[in-house]
Coordinates of C-alpha atoms in Angstrom, one line a residue:
M1 CA -0.7 -198.7 -130.5
G2 CA -1.3 -195.9 -127.9
P3 CA 0.2 -195.6 -124.5
V4 CA -0.3 -197.9 -121.6
L5 CA -2.3 -196.4 -118.7
I6 CA -1.3 -197.0 -115.1
L7 CA -4.4 -196.2 -113.1
C8 CA -3.7 -195.9 -109.4
L9 CA -6.8 -196.2 -107.2
G10 CA -7.2 -194.9 -103.7
N11 CA -8.6 -192.5 -101.2
P12 CA -6.1 -190.3 -99.4
L13 CA -8.3 -190.2 -96.3
R14 CA -8.6 -193.9 -95.8
R15 CA -5.1 -194.9 -94.5
D16 CA -3.7 -197.8 -96.5
D17 CA -6.2 -197.3 -99.2
A18 CA -4.0 -194.4 -100.3
V19 CA -1.0 -196.7 -101.1
A20 CA -1.6 -196.5 -104.9
L21 CA -1.6 -192.7 -104.7
H22 CA 1.9 -192.9 -103.2
V23 CA 2.9 -195.2 -106.0
A24 CA 1.5 -192.8 -108.6
A25 CA 3.6 -190.0 -107.2
R26 CA 6.7 -192.1 -107.6
L27 CA 5.8 -193.2 -111.1
S28 CA 5.1 -189.6 -112.1
A29 CA 8.5 -188.4 -110.7
R30 CA 10.3 -190.8 -113.1
P31 CA 8.0 -191.0 -116.2
E32 CA 8.5 -193.7 -118.8
P33 CA 7.8 -193.1 -122.5
G34 CA 4.6 -194.7 -123.7
V35 CA 3.1 -194.8 -120.2
E36 CA 0.5 -192.4 -118.8
V37 CA -0.2 -192.3 -115.0
R38 CA -3.5 -191.3 -113.6
T39 CA -5.2 -191.5 -110.2
S40 CA -8.8 -192.1 -109.3
A41 CA -10.9 -192.6 -106.2
R42 CA -13.8 -194.1 -108.2
A43 CA -15.0 -197.7 -108.3
G44 CA -17.0 -200.1 -110.3
L45 CA -18.5 -199.0 -113.6
Y46 CA -17.1 -195.5 -113.1
L47 CA -13.5 -196.9 -113.6
L48 CA -14.4 -197.7 -117.2
D49 CA -14.6 -193.9 -117.8
D50 CA -11.1 -193.5 -116.3
M51 CA -9.8 -196.2 -118.8
E52 CA -11.5 -194.7 -121.9
G53 CA -9.3 -194.5 -124.9
F54 CA -6.7 -197.0 -123.6
D55 CA -6.3 -200.6 -124.9
R56 CA -3.8 -201.7 -122.2
V57 CA -4.2 -200.8 -118.5
V58 CA -2.3 -201.5 -115.3
V59 CA -4.6 -201.0 -112.3
V60 CA -2.7 -200.4 -109.0
D61 CA -4.9 -200.8 -105.9
A62 CA -5.0 -201.8 -102.2
V63 CA -6.5 -205.2 -101.3
R64 CA -7.1 -207.1 -98.1
T65 CA -7.5 -210.8 -98.8
G66 CA -6.2 -212.1 -95.5
A67 CA -4.2 -214.7 -97.5
A68 CA -0.9 -212.8 -97.2
P69 CA 0.7 -210.4 -94.8
P70 CA 0.4 -206.6 -95.2
G71 CA 2.9 -205.4 -97.8
T72 CA 2.7 -208.4 -100.0
V73 CA 2.5 -207.5 -103.7
H74 CA 0.2 -209.4 -106.1
A75 CA 0.4 -209.0 -109.9
L76 CA -2.1 -210.9 -112.0
P77 CA -4.3 -210.4 -115.1
L78 CA -7.8 -209.1 -114.4
E79 CA -9.3 -212.4 -115.7
A80 CA -7.7 -214.3 -112.8
I81 CA -9.8 -212.4 -110.3
H82 CA -13.1 -214.0 -109.3
A83 CA -14.7 -211.3 -107.3
P84 CA -18.3 -211.7 -106.0
E85 CA -21.0 -209.4 -107.3
G86 CA -21.7 -206.4 -105.2
P87 CA -25.1 -205.8 -103.4
S88 CA -26.2 -203.5 -106.2
P89 CA -25.1 -202.3 -109.7
H90 CA -23.5 -199.3 -108.0
A91 CA -21.2 -201.5 -105.9
I92 CA -19.7 -203.9 -108.4
G93 CA -16.0 -204.6 -108.7
L94 CA -13.8 -204.0 -111.6
P95 CA -14.0 -207.6 -113.0
S96 CA -17.8 -207.4 -113.0
A97 CA -17.8 -203.9 -114.5
V98 CA -15.5 -205.0 -117.4
A99 CA -17.5 -208.2 -118.0
R100 CA -20.8 -206.3 -118.1
A101 CA -19.3 -203.6 -120.5
R102 CA -17.9 -206.3 -122.8
A103 CA -21.3 -208.1 -122.8
A104 CA -23.0 -204.9 -123.8
G105 CA -20.5 -204.2 -126.6
A106 CA -19.0 -201.2 -124.9
P107 CA -15.3 -200.4 -125.6
V108 CA -13.1 -201.6 -122.8
P109 CA -9.3 -202.2 -122.7
S110 CA -8.3 -205.6 -124.2
R111 CA -5.6 -206.1 -121.6
I112 CA -5.9 -205.2 -117.9
Q113 CA -3.3 -206.2 -115.4
L114 CA -3.8 -205.7 -111.7
V115 CA -1.0 -204.9 -109.3
A116 CA -2.3 -204.9 -105.7
V117 CA -0.7 -204.7 -102.3
E118 CA -2.1 -206.4 -99.2
V119 CA -3.0 -203.7 -96.7
E120 CA -3.6 -203.7 -93.0
I121 CA -6.1 -200.8 -92.6
L122 CA -8.6 -200.3 -95.4
D123 CA -11.7 -198.9 -93.8
E124 CA -10.4 -196.5 -91.2
V125 CA -10.6 -192.7 -91.8
G126 CA -7.2 -191.1 -91.4
E127 CA -4.0 -190.3 -93.1
G128 CA -0.7 -192.2 -93.4
L129 CA 0.2 -195.7 -94.4
T130 CA 0.9 -198.4 -91.9
P131 CA 4.6 -199.3 -91.7
A132 CA 4.4 -202.6 -93.7
V133 CA 2.4 -201.0 -96.5
A134 CA 4.7 -197.9 -96.6
A135 CA 7.7 -200.1 -96.9
A136 CA 6.1 -201.9 -99.9
V137 CA 5.6 -198.8 -102.0
P138 CA 8.9 -199.2 -103.9
A139 CA 8.1 -202.8 -104.7
V140 CA 4.6 -201.9 -105.9
E141 CA 6.1 -199.2 -108.1
S142 CA 8.5 -201.7 -109.6
A143 CA 5.7 -204.2 -110.2
A144 CA 3.6 -201.5 -111.9
R145 CA 6.5 -200.5 -114.1
A146 CA 7.2 -204.1 -115.1
A147 CA 3.5 -204.7 -115.8
A148 CA 3.4 -201.6 -118.0
R149 CA 6.5 -202.7 -119.9
A150 CA 5.1 -206.1 -120.5
L151 CA 1.8 -204.7 -121.8
A152 CA 3.7 -202.2 -124.0
G153 CA 5.4 -205.1 -125.6
A154 CA 2.3 -207.2 -126.0
A155 CA 0.0 -207.0 -129.0
G156 CA -3.7 -206.2 -128.1

């Protein structure tokens, strides 16, 4: 079985949306065997290109559910997310993109785990994480490493 991909999503110019990029830097500073770390600012169907060639993927991202305070880390399989469809095929979320690709018979990873951190500012242009989100970066890193280890030990 090939390596596990940790795909960290974010935009460095959208405040807390960059949290996964900070996590990627920490993961890359202490690499683990059998794990590849990549970053992407893409969304929807384009994320499938970023995952091409991998059977097991951990996606690290920012999320604002309002159900938990900023800095809260969520770890769950992609199948547990029930995201609404976007307003167009260009604005669909990862769960919908994976479902559509599978329905079309396109190759997609068999196991996708999401590690997300509740953020405070997701849609404001600027640099720098808010304090609660910055403080959560080590916990997000740990959760991403744990998810990758679990996927590495799991059969597809």
